CSV table of C-alpha atoms and ligand atoms in Angstrom, one decimal:
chain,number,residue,atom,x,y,z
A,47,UNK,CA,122.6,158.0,86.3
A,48,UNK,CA,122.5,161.3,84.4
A,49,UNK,CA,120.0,163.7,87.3
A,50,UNK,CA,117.4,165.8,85.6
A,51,UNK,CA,119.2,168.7,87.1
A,52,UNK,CA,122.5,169.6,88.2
A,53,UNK,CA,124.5,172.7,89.5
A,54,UNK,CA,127.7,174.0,88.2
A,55,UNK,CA,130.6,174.7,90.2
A,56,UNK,CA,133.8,176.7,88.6
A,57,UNK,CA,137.2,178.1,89.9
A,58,UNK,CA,136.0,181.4,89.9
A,59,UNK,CA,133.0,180.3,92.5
A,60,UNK,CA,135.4,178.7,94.5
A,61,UNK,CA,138.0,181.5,94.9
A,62,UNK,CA,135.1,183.7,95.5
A,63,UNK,CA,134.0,181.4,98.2
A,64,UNK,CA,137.5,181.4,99.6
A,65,UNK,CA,137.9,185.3,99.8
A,66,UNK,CA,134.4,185.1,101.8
A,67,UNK,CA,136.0,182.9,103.9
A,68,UNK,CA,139.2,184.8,104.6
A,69,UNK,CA,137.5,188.4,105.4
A,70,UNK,CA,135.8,189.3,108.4
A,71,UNK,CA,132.3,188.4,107.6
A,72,UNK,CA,131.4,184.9,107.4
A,73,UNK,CA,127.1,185.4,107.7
A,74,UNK,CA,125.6,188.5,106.8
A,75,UNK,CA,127.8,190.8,106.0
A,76,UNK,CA,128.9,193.2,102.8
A,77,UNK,CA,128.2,190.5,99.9
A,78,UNK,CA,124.7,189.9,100.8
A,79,UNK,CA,123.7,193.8,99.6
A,80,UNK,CA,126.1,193.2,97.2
A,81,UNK,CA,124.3,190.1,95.8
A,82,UNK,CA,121.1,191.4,96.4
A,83,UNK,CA,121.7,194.8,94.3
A,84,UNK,CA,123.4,192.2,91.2
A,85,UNK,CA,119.2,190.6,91.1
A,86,UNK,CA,117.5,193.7,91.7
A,87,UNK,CA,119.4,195.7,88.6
A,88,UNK,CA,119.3,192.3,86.6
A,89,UNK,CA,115.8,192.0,87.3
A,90,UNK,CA,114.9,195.5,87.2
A,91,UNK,CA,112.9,195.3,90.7
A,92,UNK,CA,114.0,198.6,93.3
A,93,UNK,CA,114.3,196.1,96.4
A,94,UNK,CA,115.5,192.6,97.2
A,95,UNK,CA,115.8,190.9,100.2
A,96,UNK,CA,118.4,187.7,100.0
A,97,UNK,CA,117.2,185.0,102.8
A,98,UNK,CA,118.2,181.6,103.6
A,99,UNK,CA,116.2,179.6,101.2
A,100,UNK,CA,112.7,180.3,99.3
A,101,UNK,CA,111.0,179.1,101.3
A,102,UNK,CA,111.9,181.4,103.9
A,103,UNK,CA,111.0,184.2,101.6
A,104,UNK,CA,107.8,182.9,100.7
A,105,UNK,CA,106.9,183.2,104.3
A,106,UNK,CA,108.8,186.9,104.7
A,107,UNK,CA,106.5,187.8,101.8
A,108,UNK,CA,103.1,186.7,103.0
A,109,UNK,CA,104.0,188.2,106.4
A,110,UNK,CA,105.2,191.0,105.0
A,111,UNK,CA,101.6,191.2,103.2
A,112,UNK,CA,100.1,190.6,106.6
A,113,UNK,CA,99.0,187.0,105.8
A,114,UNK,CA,97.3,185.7,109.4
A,115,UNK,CA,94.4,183.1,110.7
A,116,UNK,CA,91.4,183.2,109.1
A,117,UNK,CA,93.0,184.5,105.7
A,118,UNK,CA,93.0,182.3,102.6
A,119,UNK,CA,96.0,181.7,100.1
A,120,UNK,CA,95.4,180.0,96.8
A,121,UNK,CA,98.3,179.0,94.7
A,122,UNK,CA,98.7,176.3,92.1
A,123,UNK,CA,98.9,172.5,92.6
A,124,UNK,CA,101.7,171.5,90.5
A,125,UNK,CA,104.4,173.1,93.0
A,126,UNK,CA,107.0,172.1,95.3
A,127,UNK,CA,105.3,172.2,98.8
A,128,UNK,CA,106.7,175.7,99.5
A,129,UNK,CA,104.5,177.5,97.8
A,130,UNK,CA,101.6,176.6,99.7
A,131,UNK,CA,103.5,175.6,103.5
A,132,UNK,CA,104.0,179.4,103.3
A,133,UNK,CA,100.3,179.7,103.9
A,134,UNK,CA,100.1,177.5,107.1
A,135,UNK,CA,103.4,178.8,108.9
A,136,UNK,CA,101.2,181.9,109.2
A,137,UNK,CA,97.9,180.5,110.4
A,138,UNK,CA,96.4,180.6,107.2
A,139,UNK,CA,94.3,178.5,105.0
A,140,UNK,CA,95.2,177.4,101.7
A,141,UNK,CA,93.2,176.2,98.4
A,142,UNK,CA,94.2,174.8,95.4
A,143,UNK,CA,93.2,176.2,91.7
A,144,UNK,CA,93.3,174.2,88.7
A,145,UNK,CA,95.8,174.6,85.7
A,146,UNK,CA,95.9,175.3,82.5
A,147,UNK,CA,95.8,172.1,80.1
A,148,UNK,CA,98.8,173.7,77.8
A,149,UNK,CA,101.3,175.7,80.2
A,150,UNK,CA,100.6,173.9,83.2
A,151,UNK,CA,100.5,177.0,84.6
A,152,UNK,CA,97.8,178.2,87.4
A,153,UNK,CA,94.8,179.0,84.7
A,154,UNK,CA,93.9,182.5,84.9
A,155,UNK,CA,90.0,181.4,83.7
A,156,UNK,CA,90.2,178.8,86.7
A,157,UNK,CA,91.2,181.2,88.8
A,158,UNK,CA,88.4,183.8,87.5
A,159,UNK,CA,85.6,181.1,87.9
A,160,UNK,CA,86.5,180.6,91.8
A,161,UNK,CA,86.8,183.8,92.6
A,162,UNK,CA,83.2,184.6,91.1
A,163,UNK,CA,81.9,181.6,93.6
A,164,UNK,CA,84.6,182.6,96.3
A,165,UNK,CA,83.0,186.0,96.5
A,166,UNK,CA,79.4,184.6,96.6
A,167,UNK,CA,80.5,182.9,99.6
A,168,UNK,CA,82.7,185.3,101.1
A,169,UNK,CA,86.0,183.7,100.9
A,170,UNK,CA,87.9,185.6,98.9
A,171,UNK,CA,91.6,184.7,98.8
A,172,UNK,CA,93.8,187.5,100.4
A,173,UNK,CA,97.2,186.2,98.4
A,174,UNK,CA,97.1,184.4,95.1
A,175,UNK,CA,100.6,182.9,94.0
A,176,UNK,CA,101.0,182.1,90.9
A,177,UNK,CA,103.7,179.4,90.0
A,178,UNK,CA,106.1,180.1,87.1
A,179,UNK,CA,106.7,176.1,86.2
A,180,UNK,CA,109.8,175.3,84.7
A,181,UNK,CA,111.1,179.0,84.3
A,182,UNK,CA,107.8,179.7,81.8
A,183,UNK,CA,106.2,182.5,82.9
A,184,UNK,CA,102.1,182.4,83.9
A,185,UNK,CA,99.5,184.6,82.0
A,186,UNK,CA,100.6,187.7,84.6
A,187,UNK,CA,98.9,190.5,83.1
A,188,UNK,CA,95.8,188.3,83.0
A,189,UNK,CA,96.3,187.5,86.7
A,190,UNK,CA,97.1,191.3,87.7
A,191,UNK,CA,93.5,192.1,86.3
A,192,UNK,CA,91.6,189.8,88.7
A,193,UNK,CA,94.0,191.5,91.1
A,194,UNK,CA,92.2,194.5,90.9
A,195,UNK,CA,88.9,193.1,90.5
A,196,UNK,CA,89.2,190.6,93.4
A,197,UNK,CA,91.1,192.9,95.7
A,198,UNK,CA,94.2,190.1,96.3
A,199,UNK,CA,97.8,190.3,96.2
A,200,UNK,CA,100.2,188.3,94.5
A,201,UNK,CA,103.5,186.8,95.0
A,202,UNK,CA,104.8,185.1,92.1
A,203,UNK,CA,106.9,181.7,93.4
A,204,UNK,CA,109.6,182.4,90.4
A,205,UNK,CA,111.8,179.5,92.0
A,206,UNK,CA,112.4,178.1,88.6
A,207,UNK,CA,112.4,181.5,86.9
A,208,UNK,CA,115.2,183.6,87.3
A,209,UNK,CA,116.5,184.5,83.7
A,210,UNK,CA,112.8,184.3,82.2
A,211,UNK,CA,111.3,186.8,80.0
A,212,UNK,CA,107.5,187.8,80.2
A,213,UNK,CA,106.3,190.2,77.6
A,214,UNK,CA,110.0,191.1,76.8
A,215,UNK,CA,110.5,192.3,80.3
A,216,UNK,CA,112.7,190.0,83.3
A,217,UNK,CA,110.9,188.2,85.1
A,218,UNK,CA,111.1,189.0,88.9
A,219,UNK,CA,110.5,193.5,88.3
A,220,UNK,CA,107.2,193.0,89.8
A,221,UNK,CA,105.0,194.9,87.1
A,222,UNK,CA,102.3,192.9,87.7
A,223,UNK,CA,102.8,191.5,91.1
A,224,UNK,CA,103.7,192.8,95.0
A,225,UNK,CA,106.4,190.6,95.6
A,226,UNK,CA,108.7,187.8,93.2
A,227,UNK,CA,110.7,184.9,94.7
A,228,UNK,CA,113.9,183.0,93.4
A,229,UNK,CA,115.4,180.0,94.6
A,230,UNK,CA,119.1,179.3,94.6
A,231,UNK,CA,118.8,175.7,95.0
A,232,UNK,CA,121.6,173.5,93.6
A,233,UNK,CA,119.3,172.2,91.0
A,234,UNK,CA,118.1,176.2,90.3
A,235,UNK,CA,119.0,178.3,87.4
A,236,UNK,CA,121.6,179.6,90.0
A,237,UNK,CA,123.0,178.3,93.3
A,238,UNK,CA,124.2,179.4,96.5
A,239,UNK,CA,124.0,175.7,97.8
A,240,UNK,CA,121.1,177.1,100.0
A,241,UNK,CA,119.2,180.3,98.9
A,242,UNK,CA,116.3,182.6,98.5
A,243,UNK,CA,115.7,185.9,97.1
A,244,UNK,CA,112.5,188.0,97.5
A,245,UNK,CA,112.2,191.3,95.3
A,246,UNK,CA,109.1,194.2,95.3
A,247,UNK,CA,109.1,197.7,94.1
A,248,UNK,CA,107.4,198.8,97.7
A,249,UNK,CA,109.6,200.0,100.1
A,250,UNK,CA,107.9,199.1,102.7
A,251,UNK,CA,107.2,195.9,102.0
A,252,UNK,CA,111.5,195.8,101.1
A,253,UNK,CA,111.6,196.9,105.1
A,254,UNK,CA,109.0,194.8,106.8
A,255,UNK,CA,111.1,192.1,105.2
A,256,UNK,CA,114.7,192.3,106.0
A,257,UNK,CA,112.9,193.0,109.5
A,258,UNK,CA,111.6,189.9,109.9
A,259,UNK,CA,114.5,188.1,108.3
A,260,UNK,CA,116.3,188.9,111.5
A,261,UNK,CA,114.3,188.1,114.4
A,262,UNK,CA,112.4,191.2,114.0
A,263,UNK,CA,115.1,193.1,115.5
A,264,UNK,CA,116.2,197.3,114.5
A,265,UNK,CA,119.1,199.0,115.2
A,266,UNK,CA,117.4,202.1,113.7
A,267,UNK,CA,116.1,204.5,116.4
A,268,UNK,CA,113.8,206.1,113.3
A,269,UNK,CA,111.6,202.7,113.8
A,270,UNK,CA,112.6,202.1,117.2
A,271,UNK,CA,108.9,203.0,119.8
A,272,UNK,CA,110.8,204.1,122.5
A,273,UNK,CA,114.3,206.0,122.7
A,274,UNK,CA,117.4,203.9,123.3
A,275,UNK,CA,118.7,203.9,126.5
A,276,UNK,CA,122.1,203.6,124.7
A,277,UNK,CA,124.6,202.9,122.1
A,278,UNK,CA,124.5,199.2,122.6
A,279,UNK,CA,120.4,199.4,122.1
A,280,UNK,CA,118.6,197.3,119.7
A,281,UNK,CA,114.9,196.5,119.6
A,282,UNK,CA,112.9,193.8,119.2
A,283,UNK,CA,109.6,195.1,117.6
A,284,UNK,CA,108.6,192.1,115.4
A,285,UNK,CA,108.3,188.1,115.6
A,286,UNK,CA,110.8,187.6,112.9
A,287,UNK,CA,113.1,184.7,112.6
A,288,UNK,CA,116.7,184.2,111.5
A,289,UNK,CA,116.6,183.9,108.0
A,290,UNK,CA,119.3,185.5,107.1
A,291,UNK,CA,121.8,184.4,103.7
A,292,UNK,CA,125.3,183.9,104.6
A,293,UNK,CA,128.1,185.8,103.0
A,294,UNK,CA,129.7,182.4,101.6
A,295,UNK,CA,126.1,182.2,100.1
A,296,UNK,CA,126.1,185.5,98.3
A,297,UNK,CA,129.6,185.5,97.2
A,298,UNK,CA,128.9,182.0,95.4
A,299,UNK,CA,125.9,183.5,93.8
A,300,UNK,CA,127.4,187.0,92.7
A,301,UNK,CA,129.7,184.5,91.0
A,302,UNK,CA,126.9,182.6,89.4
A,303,UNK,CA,125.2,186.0,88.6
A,304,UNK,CA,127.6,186.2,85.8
A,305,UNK,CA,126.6,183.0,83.8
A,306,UNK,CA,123.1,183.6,84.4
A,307,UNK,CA,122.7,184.3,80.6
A,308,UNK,CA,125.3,181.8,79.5
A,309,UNK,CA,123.1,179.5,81.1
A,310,UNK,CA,119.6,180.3,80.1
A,311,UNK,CA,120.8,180.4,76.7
A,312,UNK,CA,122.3,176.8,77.2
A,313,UNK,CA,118.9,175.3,78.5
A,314,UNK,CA,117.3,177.0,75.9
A,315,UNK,CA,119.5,174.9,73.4
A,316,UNK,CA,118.9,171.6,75.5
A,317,UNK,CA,115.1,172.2,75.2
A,318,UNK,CA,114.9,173.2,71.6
A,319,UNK,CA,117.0,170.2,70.9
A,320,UNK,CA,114.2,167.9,72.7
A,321,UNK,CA,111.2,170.1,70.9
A,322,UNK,CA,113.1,168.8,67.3
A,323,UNK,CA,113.8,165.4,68.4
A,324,UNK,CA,111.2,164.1,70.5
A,325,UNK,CA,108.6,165.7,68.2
A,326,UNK,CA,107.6,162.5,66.4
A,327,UNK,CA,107.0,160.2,69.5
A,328,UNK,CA,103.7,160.2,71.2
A,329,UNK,CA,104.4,163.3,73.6
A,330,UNK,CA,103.1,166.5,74.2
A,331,UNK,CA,106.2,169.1,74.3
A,332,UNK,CA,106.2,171.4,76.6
A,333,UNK,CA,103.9,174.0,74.7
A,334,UNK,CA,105.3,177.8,74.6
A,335,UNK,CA,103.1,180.9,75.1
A,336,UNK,CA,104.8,183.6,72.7
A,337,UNK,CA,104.4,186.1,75.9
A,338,UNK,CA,107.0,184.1,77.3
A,339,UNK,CA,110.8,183.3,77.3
A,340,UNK,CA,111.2,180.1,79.6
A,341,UNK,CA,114.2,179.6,81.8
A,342,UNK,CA,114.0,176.0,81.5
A,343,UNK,CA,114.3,175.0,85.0
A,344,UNK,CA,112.5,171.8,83.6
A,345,UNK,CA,111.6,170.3,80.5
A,346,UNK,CA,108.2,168.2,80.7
A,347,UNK,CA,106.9,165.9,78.7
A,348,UNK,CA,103.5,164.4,78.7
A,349,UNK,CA,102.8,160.8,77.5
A,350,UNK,CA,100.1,160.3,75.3
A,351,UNK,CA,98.9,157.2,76.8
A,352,UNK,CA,96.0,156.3,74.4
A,353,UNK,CA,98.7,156.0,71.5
A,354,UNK,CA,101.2,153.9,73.6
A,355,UNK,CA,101.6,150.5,75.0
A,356,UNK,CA,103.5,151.6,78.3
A,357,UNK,CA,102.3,152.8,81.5
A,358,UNK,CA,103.7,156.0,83.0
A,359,UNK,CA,104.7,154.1,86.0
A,360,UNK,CA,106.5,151.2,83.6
A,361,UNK,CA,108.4,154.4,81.1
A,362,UNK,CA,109.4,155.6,84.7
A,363,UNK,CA,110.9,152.6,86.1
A,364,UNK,CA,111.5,151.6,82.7
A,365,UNK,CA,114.0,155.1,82.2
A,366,UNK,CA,115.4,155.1,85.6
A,367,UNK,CA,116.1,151.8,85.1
A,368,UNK,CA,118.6,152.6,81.8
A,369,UNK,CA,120.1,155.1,83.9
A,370,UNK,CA,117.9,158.1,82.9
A,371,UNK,CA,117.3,160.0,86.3
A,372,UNK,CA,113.9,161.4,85.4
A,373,UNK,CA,111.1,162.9,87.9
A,374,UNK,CA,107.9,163.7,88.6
A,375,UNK,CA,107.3,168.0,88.9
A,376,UNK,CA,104.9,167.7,91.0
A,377,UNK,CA,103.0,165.6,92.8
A,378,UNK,CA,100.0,168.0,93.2
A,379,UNK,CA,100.1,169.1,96.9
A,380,UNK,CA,96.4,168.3,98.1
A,381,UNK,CA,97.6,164.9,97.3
A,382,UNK,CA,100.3,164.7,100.3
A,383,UNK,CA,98.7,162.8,103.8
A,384,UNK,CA,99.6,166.1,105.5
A,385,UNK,CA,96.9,168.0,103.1
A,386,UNK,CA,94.7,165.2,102.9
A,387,UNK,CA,94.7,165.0,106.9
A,388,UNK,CA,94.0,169.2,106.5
A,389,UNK,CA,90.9,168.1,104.3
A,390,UNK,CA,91.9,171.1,102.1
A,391,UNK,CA,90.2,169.4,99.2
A,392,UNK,CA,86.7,168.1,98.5
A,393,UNK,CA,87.0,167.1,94.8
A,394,UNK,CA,90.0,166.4,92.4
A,395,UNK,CA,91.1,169.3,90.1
A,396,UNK,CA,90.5,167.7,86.7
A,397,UNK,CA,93.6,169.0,84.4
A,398,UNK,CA,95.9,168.6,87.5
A,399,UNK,CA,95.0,164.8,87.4
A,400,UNK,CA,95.6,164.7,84.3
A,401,UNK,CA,98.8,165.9,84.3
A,402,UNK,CA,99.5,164.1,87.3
A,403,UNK,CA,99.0,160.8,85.4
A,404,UNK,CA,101.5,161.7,82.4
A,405,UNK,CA,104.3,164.4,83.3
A,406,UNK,CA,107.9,163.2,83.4
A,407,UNK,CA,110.8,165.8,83.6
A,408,UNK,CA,113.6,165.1,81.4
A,409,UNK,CA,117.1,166.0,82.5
A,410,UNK,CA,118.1,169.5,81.7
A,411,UNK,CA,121.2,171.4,82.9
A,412,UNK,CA,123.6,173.7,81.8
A,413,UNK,CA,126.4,170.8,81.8
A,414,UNK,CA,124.1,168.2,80.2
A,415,UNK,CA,126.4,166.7,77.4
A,416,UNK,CA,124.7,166.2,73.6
A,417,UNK,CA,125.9,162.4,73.9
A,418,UNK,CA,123.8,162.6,77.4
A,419,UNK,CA,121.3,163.8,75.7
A,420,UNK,CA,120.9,161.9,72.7
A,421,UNK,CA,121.0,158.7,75.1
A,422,UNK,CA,117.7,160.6,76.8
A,423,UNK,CA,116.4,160.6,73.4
A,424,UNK,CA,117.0,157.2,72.4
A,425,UNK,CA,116.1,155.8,75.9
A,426,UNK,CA,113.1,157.4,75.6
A,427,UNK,CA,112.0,156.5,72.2
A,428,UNK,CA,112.7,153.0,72.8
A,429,UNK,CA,110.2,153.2,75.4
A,430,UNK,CA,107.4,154.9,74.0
A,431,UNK,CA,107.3,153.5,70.6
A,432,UNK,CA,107.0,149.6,71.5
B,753,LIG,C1,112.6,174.9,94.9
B,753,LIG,C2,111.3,175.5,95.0
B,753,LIG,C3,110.9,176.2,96.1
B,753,LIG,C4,111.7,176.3,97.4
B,753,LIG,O1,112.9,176.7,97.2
B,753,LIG,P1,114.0,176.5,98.4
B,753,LIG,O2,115.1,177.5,98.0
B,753,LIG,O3,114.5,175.1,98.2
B,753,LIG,O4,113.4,176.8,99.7
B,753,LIG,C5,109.6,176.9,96.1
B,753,LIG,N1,108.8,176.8,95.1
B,753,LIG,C6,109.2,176.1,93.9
B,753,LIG,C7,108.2,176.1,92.8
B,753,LIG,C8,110.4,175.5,93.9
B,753,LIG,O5,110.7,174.8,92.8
């Protein structure tokens, strides 16, 4: 089966690994900084916290932004669960706005629309995260202006977006946003087998952060309430939790750090490949806005089911079935029983559905061979032309 995504592992990762495991610190120790400083610079963002996973981060961020019961966050449907769970680990609500018909990106016009009637009824959303779907950057500046309007914050779920570009600048500096979150997921741009990365250009937000990431706990008498009673004192001022990246984790992704280019640069081949070869079949392409350089995290295509015989379900089964390990990014979240159960929802999001009833995500990986590819192609034409 070739997976639509893939990590890669080389010597040099596993030697750096191996030193990690021959020093002193196996968990947090020097390489975490040292990992977190290699995003920050690469990114151009002044702070990063490095935690366990994304999710994690996602939930440092919207405590950090004092997300709490009786606030609302709204992010995008087509996301992985994270984006959204975030929400409820802090007592939150969540709602859902709808995308736009050619990124598949949260819709900035959507978004504007709600907000109007959200104000009306005095719900305004205190956090709006915006999804950057398959490494392509959303309509930021747009979203940044409703910021201001609207009075929200934003947290931009950049899990598939390390390596991006938006308006010529990294994605992940924060220009238009409070906080950014990578993922380091094996099937990420970059891995650390497990992995998250939060970055902001508030300090204080940088501090809240690492605070919480371990149990809410300082060893600095500056934030400390009371004096300590020695040199063994620590204080626990904070509900935090242990979220904390290993150093095995953050030597394997320093390592990574270094092919971050070499590997945007290959998807980016892989994907313009597709865009030549595919464009005769009855699909849309994953359309580009020029504001944007994509990390291809994922390349989607949509079946144009008026001009084939097929269903989506059938070219699924149909393509797993000749060893083509294709997915579905995403199921949109009101749609899980646990959302449903919430009652989150009271109508369907239109172009969500529609998506929903036509995505497929080809593979796409920095190891994906042209001979794999070319049997994608074929598989796939096969499919949708009879
Ligand atoms: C992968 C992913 C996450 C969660 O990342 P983890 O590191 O696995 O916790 C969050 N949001 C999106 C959009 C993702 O794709």
């Amino acid at each position: 089966m070739i997976p639509y995504g893939r990590q890669e592992i080389t010597e040099s990762d596993i030697e750096a690994v191996k030193a990690i495991l021959r020093s002193d610190f196996l968990t947090q120790g020097p390489a975490v900084p040292r990992f977190e400083e290699a995003v920050a610079d690469y990114a151009g963002a002044s702070h990063a916290v490095a935690a366990n996973s994304a999710t994690s981060a996602l939930h440092l961020a919207c405590r950090a932004l004092g997300l709490g019961p009786g606030d609302w966050l709204w992010t995008s449907p087509i996301t992985f669960v994270a984006s959204a769970n975030c929400a409820l680990y802090c007592g939150a609500r969540v709602d859902f706005v709808d995308i736009d018909p050619r990124t598949c990106n949260l819709s900035p016009l959507a978004l504007e629309q709600k907000l109007e009637a959200a104000k009306k009824a005095g719900r305004l959303p205190k956090i709006v995260v915006p999804v950057h779907l398959c490494g392509q950057s959303c309509d930021m500046a747009a979203i940044h202006a409703l910021s201001q309007r609207f009075g929200f914050r934003i947290i931009e779920d950049a899990a598939h977006a390390i390596g991006g570009r938006y308006r010529g600048e990294p994605v992940g500096n924060c220009r238009y946003s409070d906080i950014a979150v990578f993922s380091f997921h094996p099937v990420k741009i970059i891995t650390t087998g497990e992995g998250g990365m939060a970055l902001t250009n508030d300090a204080a937000l940088a501090g809240k952060m690492a605070l919480l990431r371990s149990h809410g706990i300082t060893r600095d008498p500056v934030q400390m309430t009371h004096a300590p009673d020695g040199p063994w004192y620590y204080q626990q001022i904070d509900l935090g939790f242990n979220y904390r990246m290993t150093d095995i984790q953050a030597a394997l992704g320093l390592s990574q750090m270094t092919r971050l280019e070499a590997y945007v640069t290959r998807r980016r081949e892989l994907a313009a490949r597709y865009d030549q070869l595919l464009r005769d079949l009855p699909l849309t392409l994953p359309w580009q806005d020029p504001d944007t350089h994509s990390a291809f995290h994922l390349y989607i295509v949509r079946l144009r089911l008026d001009e084939i015989r097929v269903s989506h379900k059938q070219a699924f089964e149909s393509l797993r079935a000749q060893g083509i390990g294709v997915n579905l990014h995403y199921i949109p979240v009101y749609r899980h029983p646990y959302y449903q159960q919430l009652g989150v929802m009271e109508g369907e999001l239109p172009v969500v559905e529609q998506y929903y009833r036509e995505a497929i995500s080809l593979p796409v990986y920095p190891l994906l061979s042209k001979d794999a590819q070319d049997k994608v192609i074929n598989v796939l034409r096969n499919i949708v032309k009879t």
